Amino acid sequence: MRSEPISYLGEHAGPWEIYLEQVDRVIPHLGRLATWAETLKRPKRVLIVDVPIHLDDGTVAHFEGYRVHHNTSRGPAKGGVRYHPEVTLSEVMALAAWMTIKNAAVGLPYGGGKGGVRVDPRKLSPSELERLTRRYTSEIGILLGPDRDIPAPDVNTSEREMAWMMDTYSMNVGRTAPGVVTGKPIALGGSLGRRDATGRGVFITAAAAAEKIGLGVEGSRVVIQGFGNVGNAAARAFHDHGARVIAISDVTGAVYNEAGIDPYDLLAWVREAGGVRGYPRAEPIPQGELFAIPTEFLIPAALEKQITEQNAWRIRARIIAEGANGPTTPGADDILQEKGVVVVPDVIANAGGVTVSYFEWVQDFNSYFWSEEEINRRLERVLRGAFEAVWQVHEEKRISLRTAAYVVAATRVLEARALRGLYP
């Protein structure tokens, strides 16, 4: 019997519409706080900026950039910056909202923020990317600050871009401000363990879910969509704990080996060849067949809306742990629930990155840095504690893990909103 409403969103719904339906599903479980639920449906502020730069050939190019604060009731805005040719305001709004839910679900003292520039970074030289990053940082500088808005890496950005952002902000305010971004290089106040934190968190939460259903990680099969920072870190974590990673895809193609793919070897190949296509120790398979492979764990670690009503029925995994943000549509969620697939939602599964970002932020403020072993230990404690709280609500209310995560998070956000009241 269904415990949640059927989705009426079409396959062409944007990320913001998907987020709004996810909120609607949680409202019946909020009790007295439901009166504040509209707060979750409205971004606090949206900034759209023009980002003009000089190209290497002397011409001027203009790019559109965004920075969104969804909710700051529990603390400063926190969220990444992505560079992608298909970045839209709807996407950035949804990503900021998912950050609000994610930070609250994990218990971090942040609100939700997100940024992006509509650009194909592969078409820009390193010097052009630096000018783009510095100009974008200056344009959104009215929102930034270690106690106001703290960006981090996301799709197609890395510690390099964070170094440029931190330096640009520091030059504009006249002092070194390492706490204005996270995901920085270690030499500039970055944290050990940050680079692999999101993928490590995917493994931690997937393993926690497996324990709940009596499934062991060792000897299990794993399929991973996306072999960027998150996907390859998750692949290595599963591999290190005795699982067989049998299929991996990226933008160049997909490869399969039932005996297992060594992610360390594949990563070396990708660094040389530019993608997984042509990897000699696995067979090529069509991208569309990836989700149909029988497996214990499926890790979507690419972009939004990858698991839809069109392909969810083909999935033959026992556990899906969402490494990407918003990879599953509400309609697909309903199908997966009927099939008995355990879906560990993005707001818990990929929260490892923002959790270690929080550790980095705290270390920057204190100018005292922890060992990687201590960071990984703290990360596991935070994520397992968050997962346990969500699982308890999931069992008590007989709702999906996603809706349970939203119940936990929305309750925390709206309690803060109610206690703060309205000014004036």
Coordinates of C-alpha atoms in Angstrom, one line a residue:
M1 CA 0.0 0.0 0.0
R2 CA 1.3 3.4 -0.9
S3 CA 2.2 5.7 2.1
E4 CA 2.9 8.7 -0.1
P5 CA 1.1 10.5 -3.0
I6 CA 1.6 9.6 -6.6
S7 CA 3.7 12.0 -8.5
Y8 CA 1.9 14.2 -11.1
L9 CA 5.1 15.8 -12.4
G10 CA 5.9 15.1 -16.0
E11 CA 9.3 14.0 -17.2
H12 CA 10.1 17.6 -18.3
A13 CA 9.6 19.2 -14.8
G14 CA 12.6 21.3 -13.8
P15 CA 14.7 20.8 -10.6
W16 CA 12.7 23.5 -8.7
E17 CA 9.4 21.8 -9.5
I18 CA 10.8 18.5 -8.3
Y19 CA 12.0 20.1 -5.0
L20 CA 8.5 21.7 -4.5
E21 CA 6.8 18.3 -4.8
Q22 CA 9.3 16.8 -2.3
V23 CA 8.3 19.6 0.1
D24 CA 4.6 18.9 -0.5
R25 CA 5.1 15.3 0.5
V26 CA 6.5 16.3 3.9
I27 CA 4.0 18.9 4.9
P28 CA 1.4 16.4 6.3
H29 CA 4.1 15.2 8.8
L30 CA 5.1 18.6 10.1
G31 CA 2.3 19.1 12.7
R32 CA 2.1 22.7 14.1
L33 CA 5.2 23.7 12.0
A34 CA 3.2 23.2 8.8
T35 CA 2.0 26.8 9.1
W36 CA 5.6 27.8 8.3
A37 CA 6.0 25.4 5.3
E38 CA 5.7 28.2 2.7
T39 CA 9.1 29.3 4.0
L40 CA 10.6 26.2 2.4
K41 CA 9.1 27.1 -1.0
R42 CA 10.6 30.5 -1.4
P43 CA 14.3 31.4 -1.8
K44 CA 15.4 34.1 0.6
R45 CA 17.3 35.9 -2.1
V46 CA 18.4 35.4 -5.8
L47 CA 21.2 37.2 -7.5
I48 CA 21.7 37.0 -11.3
V49 CA 24.9 38.5 -12.5
D50 CA 26.6 39.3 -15.8
V51 CA 30.2 38.0 -15.9
P52 CA 32.2 39.7 -18.7
I53 CA 35.8 38.6 -19.3
H54 CA 38.6 39.3 -21.7
L55 CA 39.3 36.1 -23.7
D56 CA 42.9 35.3 -24.7
D57 CA 42.2 36.5 -28.3
G58 CA 41.4 40.0 -26.9
T59 CA 37.6 39.8 -27.4
V60 CA 35.1 40.1 -24.6
A61 CA 32.7 37.3 -23.7
H62 CA 29.7 37.5 -21.4
F63 CA 28.4 34.7 -19.2
E64 CA 25.4 34.5 -16.9
G65 CA 26.0 33.7 -13.3
Y66 CA 23.8 33.0 -10.3
R67 CA 24.0 32.9 -6.5
V68 CA 21.0 31.8 -4.5
H69 CA 20.3 31.9 -0.7
H70 CA 17.4 29.5 -0.1
N71 CA 17.1 29.7 3.7
T72 CA 19.4 31.1 6.4
S73 CA 17.3 30.5 9.5
R74 CA 19.9 28.1 11.0
G75 CA 23.1 29.8 9.9
P76 CA 25.0 31.3 6.9
A77 CA 24.3 30.1 3.4
K78 CA 26.5 27.1 2.3
G79 CA 26.7 25.5 -1.1
G80 CA 28.9 24.9 -4.1
V81 CA 29.5 26.7 -7.4
R82 CA 29.2 24.8 -10.6
Y83 CA 30.4 25.6 -14.1
H84 CA 28.2 23.9 -16.8
P85 CA 26.7 25.0 -20.1
E86 CA 23.2 23.9 -19.0
V87 CA 23.2 25.8 -15.6
T88 CA 19.8 27.4 -15.1
L89 CA 18.2 29.5 -12.4
S90 CA 15.7 26.7 -11.7
E91 CA 18.6 24.3 -11.1
V92 CA 20.5 26.6 -8.8
M93 CA 17.4 27.4 -6.8
A94 CA 16.7 23.7 -6.3
L95 CA 20.3 23.0 -5.5
A96 CA 20.3 25.8 -2.9
A97 CA 17.0 24.4 -1.4
W98 CA 18.5 20.8 -1.3
M99 CA 21.5 22.3 0.6
T100 CA 19.1 23.7 3.2
I101 CA 17.6 20.3 3.7
K102 CA 21.0 18.6 3.6
N103 CA 22.6 20.8 6.2
A104 CA 19.6 20.5 8.5
A105 CA 19.3 16.7 8.1
V106 CA 23.0 16.3 9.0
G107 CA 22.7 18.9 11.8
L108 CA 25.2 21.4 10.5
P109 CA 24.7 25.1 11.5
Y110 CA 24.2 26.3 7.9
G111 CA 21.5 27.4 5.6
G112 CA 21.3 26.5 1.9
G113 CA 23.1 28.3 -0.9
K114 CA 24.3 27.5 -4.4
G115 CA 25.9 29.2 -7.3
G116 CA 26.7 28.6 -10.9
V117 CA 27.9 30.1 -14.2
R118 CA 26.4 29.0 -17.5
V119 CA 29.7 28.1 -19.3
D120 CA 31.5 25.2 -20.9
P121 CA 34.8 25.3 -19.0
R122 CA 36.4 22.9 -21.5
K123 CA 36.3 25.7 -24.0
L124 CA 38.2 28.2 -21.8
S125 CA 41.9 28.3 -21.2
P126 CA 43.2 28.2 -17.6
S127 CA 43.8 31.9 -17.7
E128 CA 40.3 32.6 -19.0
L129 CA 38.8 30.3 -16.3
E130 CA 40.8 32.3 -13.7
R131 CA 39.4 35.6 -15.0
L132 CA 35.9 34.1 -15.1
T133 CA 36.2 32.9 -11.5
R134 CA 37.6 36.2 -10.2
R135 CA 35.0 38.3 -12.0
Y136 CA 32.1 36.0 -10.8
T137 CA 33.4 36.2 -7.3
S138 CA 33.5 40.0 -7.4
E139 CA 30.0 40.2 -8.9
I140 CA 28.5 38.0 -6.1
G141 CA 30.8 39.6 -3.5
I142 CA 27.9 41.5 -1.9
L143 CA 26.6 38.2 -0.6
L144 CA 29.8 36.5 0.4
G145 CA 31.5 36.3 3.8
P146 CA 32.7 33.7 6.3
D147 CA 29.6 34.4 8.4
R148 CA 27.2 35.1 5.5
D149 CA 27.8 32.8 2.5
I150 CA 30.5 30.2 2.1
P151 CA 30.9 28.6 -1.4
A152 CA 32.6 25.3 -2.2
P153 CA 33.5 23.2 -5.3
D154 CA 30.8 21.5 -7.3
V155 CA 30.5 20.3 -10.9
N156 CA 33.5 21.4 -12.9
T157 CA 35.0 23.4 -10.1
S158 CA 37.8 22.3 -7.7
E159 CA 40.2 23.5 -5.1
R160 CA 41.9 25.6 -7.8
E161 CA 38.7 27.7 -8.3
M162 CA 38.3 28.0 -4.6
A163 CA 41.8 29.4 -4.2
W164 CA 41.0 32.0 -6.8
M165 CA 37.7 32.8 -5.1
M166 CA 39.3 33.1 -1.7
D167 CA 42.1 35.3 -3.0
T168 CA 39.6 37.6 -4.9
Y169 CA 37.4 38.0 -1.8
S170 CA 40.5 38.6 0.4
M171 CA 41.8 41.3 -2.0
N172 CA 38.4 43.1 -2.0
V173 CA 38.1 43.2 1.8
G174 CA 41.8 43.9 2.5
R175 CA 42.6 40.9 4.6
T176 CA 43.2 37.2 4.2
A177 CA 39.9 35.4 4.7
P178 CA 40.4 31.6 4.4
G179 CA 36.9 30.9 5.9
V180 CA 35.0 32.5 3.0
V181 CA 35.2 29.2 0.9
T182 CA 35.8 25.6 1.7
G183 CA 37.4 22.9 -0.5
K184 CA 40.6 25.0 -0.7
P185 CA 44.1 23.6 -1.3
I186 CA 45.7 22.4 2.0
A187 CA 48.3 25.2 1.7
L188 CA 45.6 27.8 1.9
G189 CA 43.7 26.4 4.9
G190 CA 42.0 23.5 3.2
S191 CA 41.1 20.4 5.2
L192 CA 42.6 16.9 4.9
G193 CA 40.0 14.4 3.7
R194 CA 37.9 17.0 1.9
R195 CA 38.5 15.8 -1.6
D196 CA 37.2 12.3 -1.0
A197 CA 34.6 13.3 1.6
T198 CA 31.5 13.2 -0.6
G199 CA 32.3 9.8 -2.1
R200 CA 33.3 8.5 1.3
G201 CA 30.0 9.7 2.7
V202 CA 28.1 7.8 -0.1
F203 CA 29.8 4.6 1.0
I204 CA 29.2 5.2 4.8
T205 CA 25.5 5.8 4.3
A206 CA 25.1 3.0 1.8
A207 CA 26.8 0.6 4.2
A208 CA 24.5 1.9 7.0
A209 CA 21.5 1.1 4.9
A210 CA 22.9 -2.3 4.0
E211 CA 23.2 -3.2 7.7
K212 CA 19.5 -2.3 8.2
I213 CA 18.4 -4.9 5.6
G214 CA 21.0 -7.6 6.5
L215 CA 23.2 -7.0 3.4
G216 CA 26.9 -7.3 3.6
V217 CA 29.3 -5.0 1.7
E218 CA 32.1 -7.5 1.2
G219 CA 31.5 -9.5 -1.9
S220 CA 28.6 -7.3 -3.1
R221 CA 28.3 -5.8 -6.5
V222 CA 28.4 -2.0 -7.2
V223 CA 27.4 0.0 -10.3
I224 CA 28.4 3.6 -10.5
Q225 CA 27.1 6.3 -12.8
G226 CA 29.7 9.1 -13.0
F227 CA 33.4 8.8 -12.4
G228 CA 34.2 12.3 -11.3
N229 CA 35.3 13.3 -7.8
V230 CA 32.3 11.7 -6.1
G231 CA 32.0 8.6 -8.2
N232 CA 35.7 7.6 -8.1
A233 CA 36.0 8.2 -4.4
A234 CA 32.9 6.1 -3.7
A235 CA 34.2 3.4 -6.0
R236 CA 37.5 3.3 -4.2
A237 CA 35.8 3.1 -0.8
F238 CA 33.6 0.2 -1.9
H239 CA 36.6 -1.6 -3.4
D240 CA 38.7 -1.1 -0.3
H241 CA 35.9 -2.8 1.8
G242 CA 35.8 -5.9 -0.4
A243 CA 33.0 -5.0 -2.8
R244 CA 33.2 -5.7 -6.6
V245 CA 32.7 -2.5 -8.7
I246 CA 31.3 -4.2 -11.8
A247 CA 30.2 -1.2 -14.0
I248 CA 31.2 2.4 -14.2
S249 CA 30.2 5.2 -16.6
D250 CA 31.1 8.8 -17.4
V251 CA 30.4 11.2 -20.2
T252 CA 32.6 9.2 -22.6
G253 CA 30.9 5.9 -22.2
A254 CA 30.3 2.9 -19.8
V255 CA 32.4 -0.2 -19.1
Y256 CA 31.5 -3.5 -17.4
N257 CA 33.4 -6.4 -15.9
E258 CA 31.4 -8.9 -13.8
A259 CA 34.7 -10.0 -12.0
G260 CA 35.2 -6.4 -10.9
I261 CA 37.0 -3.2 -12.0
D262 CA 39.9 -1.9 -10.0
P263 CA 38.9 1.8 -9.6
Y264 CA 42.5 2.8 -8.9
D265 CA 43.6 1.3 -12.2
L266 CA 40.7 2.9 -14.0
L267 CA 41.4 6.3 -12.5
A268 CA 45.0 6.1 -13.9
W269 CA 43.5 5.2 -17.3
V270 CA 41.0 8.1 -17.1
R271 CA 43.8 10.6 -16.3
E272 CA 45.7 9.5 -19.4
A273 CA 42.7 8.8 -21.8
G274 CA 40.3 11.5 -20.6
G275 CA 37.5 9.1 -19.8
V276 CA 36.5 5.5 -19.2
R277 CA 35.9 4.7 -22.8
G278 CA 38.4 2.2 -24.2
Y279 CA 39.4 0.9 -20.8
P280 CA 41.1 -2.4 -21.8
R281 CA 40.2 -4.4 -18.7
A282 CA 36.4 -4.1 -19.1
E283 CA 33.9 -4.4 -21.9
P284 CA 32.1 -1.4 -23.3
I285 CA 28.3 -1.3 -22.8
P286 CA 25.6 1.2 -23.9
Q287 CA 25.1 4.0 -21.4
G288 CA 21.4 3.2 -21.3
E289 CA 22.0 -0.4 -20.0
L290 CA 23.9 0.7 -16.9
F291 CA 20.8 0.9 -14.6
A292 CA 19.5 -2.5 -15.8
I293 CA 22.6 -4.4 -14.5
P294 CA 21.8 -6.7 -11.5
T295 CA 23.6 -5.3 -8.5
E296 CA 23.4 -4.8 -4.7
F297 CA 24.4 -1.1 -4.8
L298 CA 23.7 1.5 -7.5
I299 CA 25.4 4.9 -7.1
P300 CA 24.1 7.7 -9.4
A301 CA 26.9 10.2 -9.1
A302 CA 26.4 12.4 -12.2
L303 CA 23.7 15.1 -12.6
E304 CA 20.0 15.6 -11.8
K305 CA 17.1 13.6 -13.2
Q306 CA 19.0 10.5 -14.2
I307 CA 16.5 8.0 -12.7
T308 CA 13.0 8.7 -14.1
E309 CA 9.7 7.0 -14.6
Q310 CA 11.1 5.9 -18.0
N311 CA 13.9 3.8 -16.6
A312 CA 13.2 3.2 -12.9
W313 CA 11.3 0.0 -13.6
R314 CA 14.5 -1.5 -15.2
I315 CA 16.6 -1.0 -12.1
R316 CA 17.7 -4.2 -10.4
A317 CA 19.6 -2.9 -7.4
R318 CA 18.7 -3.5 -3.8
I319 CA 20.1 -0.1 -2.5
I320 CA 20.5 3.2 -4.4
A321 CA 22.7 5.7 -2.7
E322 CA 22.5 9.1 -4.4
G323 CA 25.9 10.6 -5.0
A324 CA 24.5 13.3 -7.2
N325 CA 22.0 16.0 -6.2
G326 CA 18.5 15.3 -7.3
P327 CA 19.2 12.3 -9.5
T328 CA 15.8 10.7 -8.9
T329 CA 12.4 12.2 -9.9
P330 CA 9.4 11.9 -7.6
G331 CA 7.6 9.6 -10.1
A332 CA 10.7 7.3 -10.1
D333 CA 10.7 7.4 -6.3
D334 CA 7.2 5.9 -6.3
I335 CA 8.2 3.1 -8.7
L336 CA 11.3 2.3 -6.7
Q337 CA 9.3 2.2 -3.5
E338 CA 6.9 -0.3 -5.0
K339 CA 9.8 -2.4 -6.2
G340 CA 11.2 -2.5 -2.6
V341 CA 14.5 -0.7 -3.6
V342 CA 16.0 1.2 -0.6
V343 CA 16.9 4.7 -1.8
V344 CA 19.3 6.6 0.5
P345 CA 18.5 10.2 -0.6
D346 CA 21.0 12.7 -1.7
V347 CA 20.5 15.0 1.3
I348 CA 22.0 12.3 3.5
A349 CA 24.1 10.2 1.0
N350 CA 26.2 12.9 -0.4
A351 CA 26.4 15.1 2.7
G352 CA 30.0 14.0 3.4
G353 CA 31.3 16.9 1.4
V354 CA 29.5 19.7 3.2
T355 CA 30.2 17.9 6.6
V356 CA 34.0 18.1 6.0
S357 CA 33.5 21.6 4.6
Y358 CA 32.1 22.4 8.0
F359 CA 35.1 20.9 9.6
E360 CA 37.3 23.0 7.3
W361 CA 35.4 26.2 8.2
V362 CA 35.8 25.4 11.9
Q363 CA 39.5 24.7 11.5
D364 CA 40.0 28.0 9.6
F365 CA 38.4 30.0 12.4
N366 CA 40.5 28.3 15.1
S367 CA 43.7 28.1 13.0
Y368 CA 44.1 24.6 14.3
F369 CA 44.0 21.6 11.9
W370 CA 43.1 18.0 12.5
S371 CA 44.6 14.8 11.1
E372 CA 42.9 13.0 8.3
E373 CA 42.2 10.1 10.5
E374 CA 40.4 12.3 13.0
I375 CA 38.4 14.0 10.2
N376 CA 37.3 10.6 8.8
R377 CA 36.3 9.4 12.2
R378 CA 34.3 12.5 12.9
L379 CA 32.7 12.3 9.4
E380 CA 31.5 8.7 10.0
R381 CA 30.1 9.6 13.4
V382 CA 28.1 12.5 12.0
L383 CA 26.7 10.7 9.0
R384 CA 25.8 7.5 10.8
G385 CA 24.1 9.6 13.5
A386 CA 22.1 11.5 10.8
F387 CA 21.2 8.2 9.0
E388 CA 20.0 6.6 12.3
A389 CA 17.7 9.6 13.0
V390 CA 16.3 9.4 9.5
W391 CA 15.8 5.6 9.6
Q392 CA 13.9 5.9 12.9
V393 CA 11.4 8.4 11.3
H394 CA 11.2 6.2 8.2
E395 CA 10.2 3.2 10.4
E396 CA 7.9 5.1 12.8
K397 CA 5.9 6.9 10.0
R398 CA 6.2 4.2 7.4
I399 CA 7.4 6.7 4.8
S400 CA 10.4 6.6 2.3
L401 CA 13.8 7.5 3.5
R402 CA 13.7 10.7 1.4
T403 CA 10.5 11.9 3.0
A404 CA 11.9 10.9 6.4
A405 CA 15.0 13.0 5.8
Y406 CA 12.8 15.9 4.8
V407 CA 10.7 15.5 8.0
V408 CA 13.9 15.6 10.1
A409 CA 15.4 18.6 8.2
A410 CA 12.2 20.6 7.7
T411 CA 11.4 20.3 11.4
R412 CA 14.8 21.7 12.3
V413 CA 14.6 24.6 9.8
L414 CA 11.0 25.6 10.6
E415 CA 11.6 25.4 14.4
A416 CA 14.4 27.9 13.9
R417 CA 12.2 30.0 11.7
A418 CA 9.4 30.0 14.3
L419 CA 11.6 30.7 17.2
R420 CA 13.3 33.7 15.4
G421 CA 9.9 35.1 14.4
L422 CA 9.5 37.8 11.8
Y423 CA 11.2 41.2 11.8
P424 CA 9.8 43.8 12.0

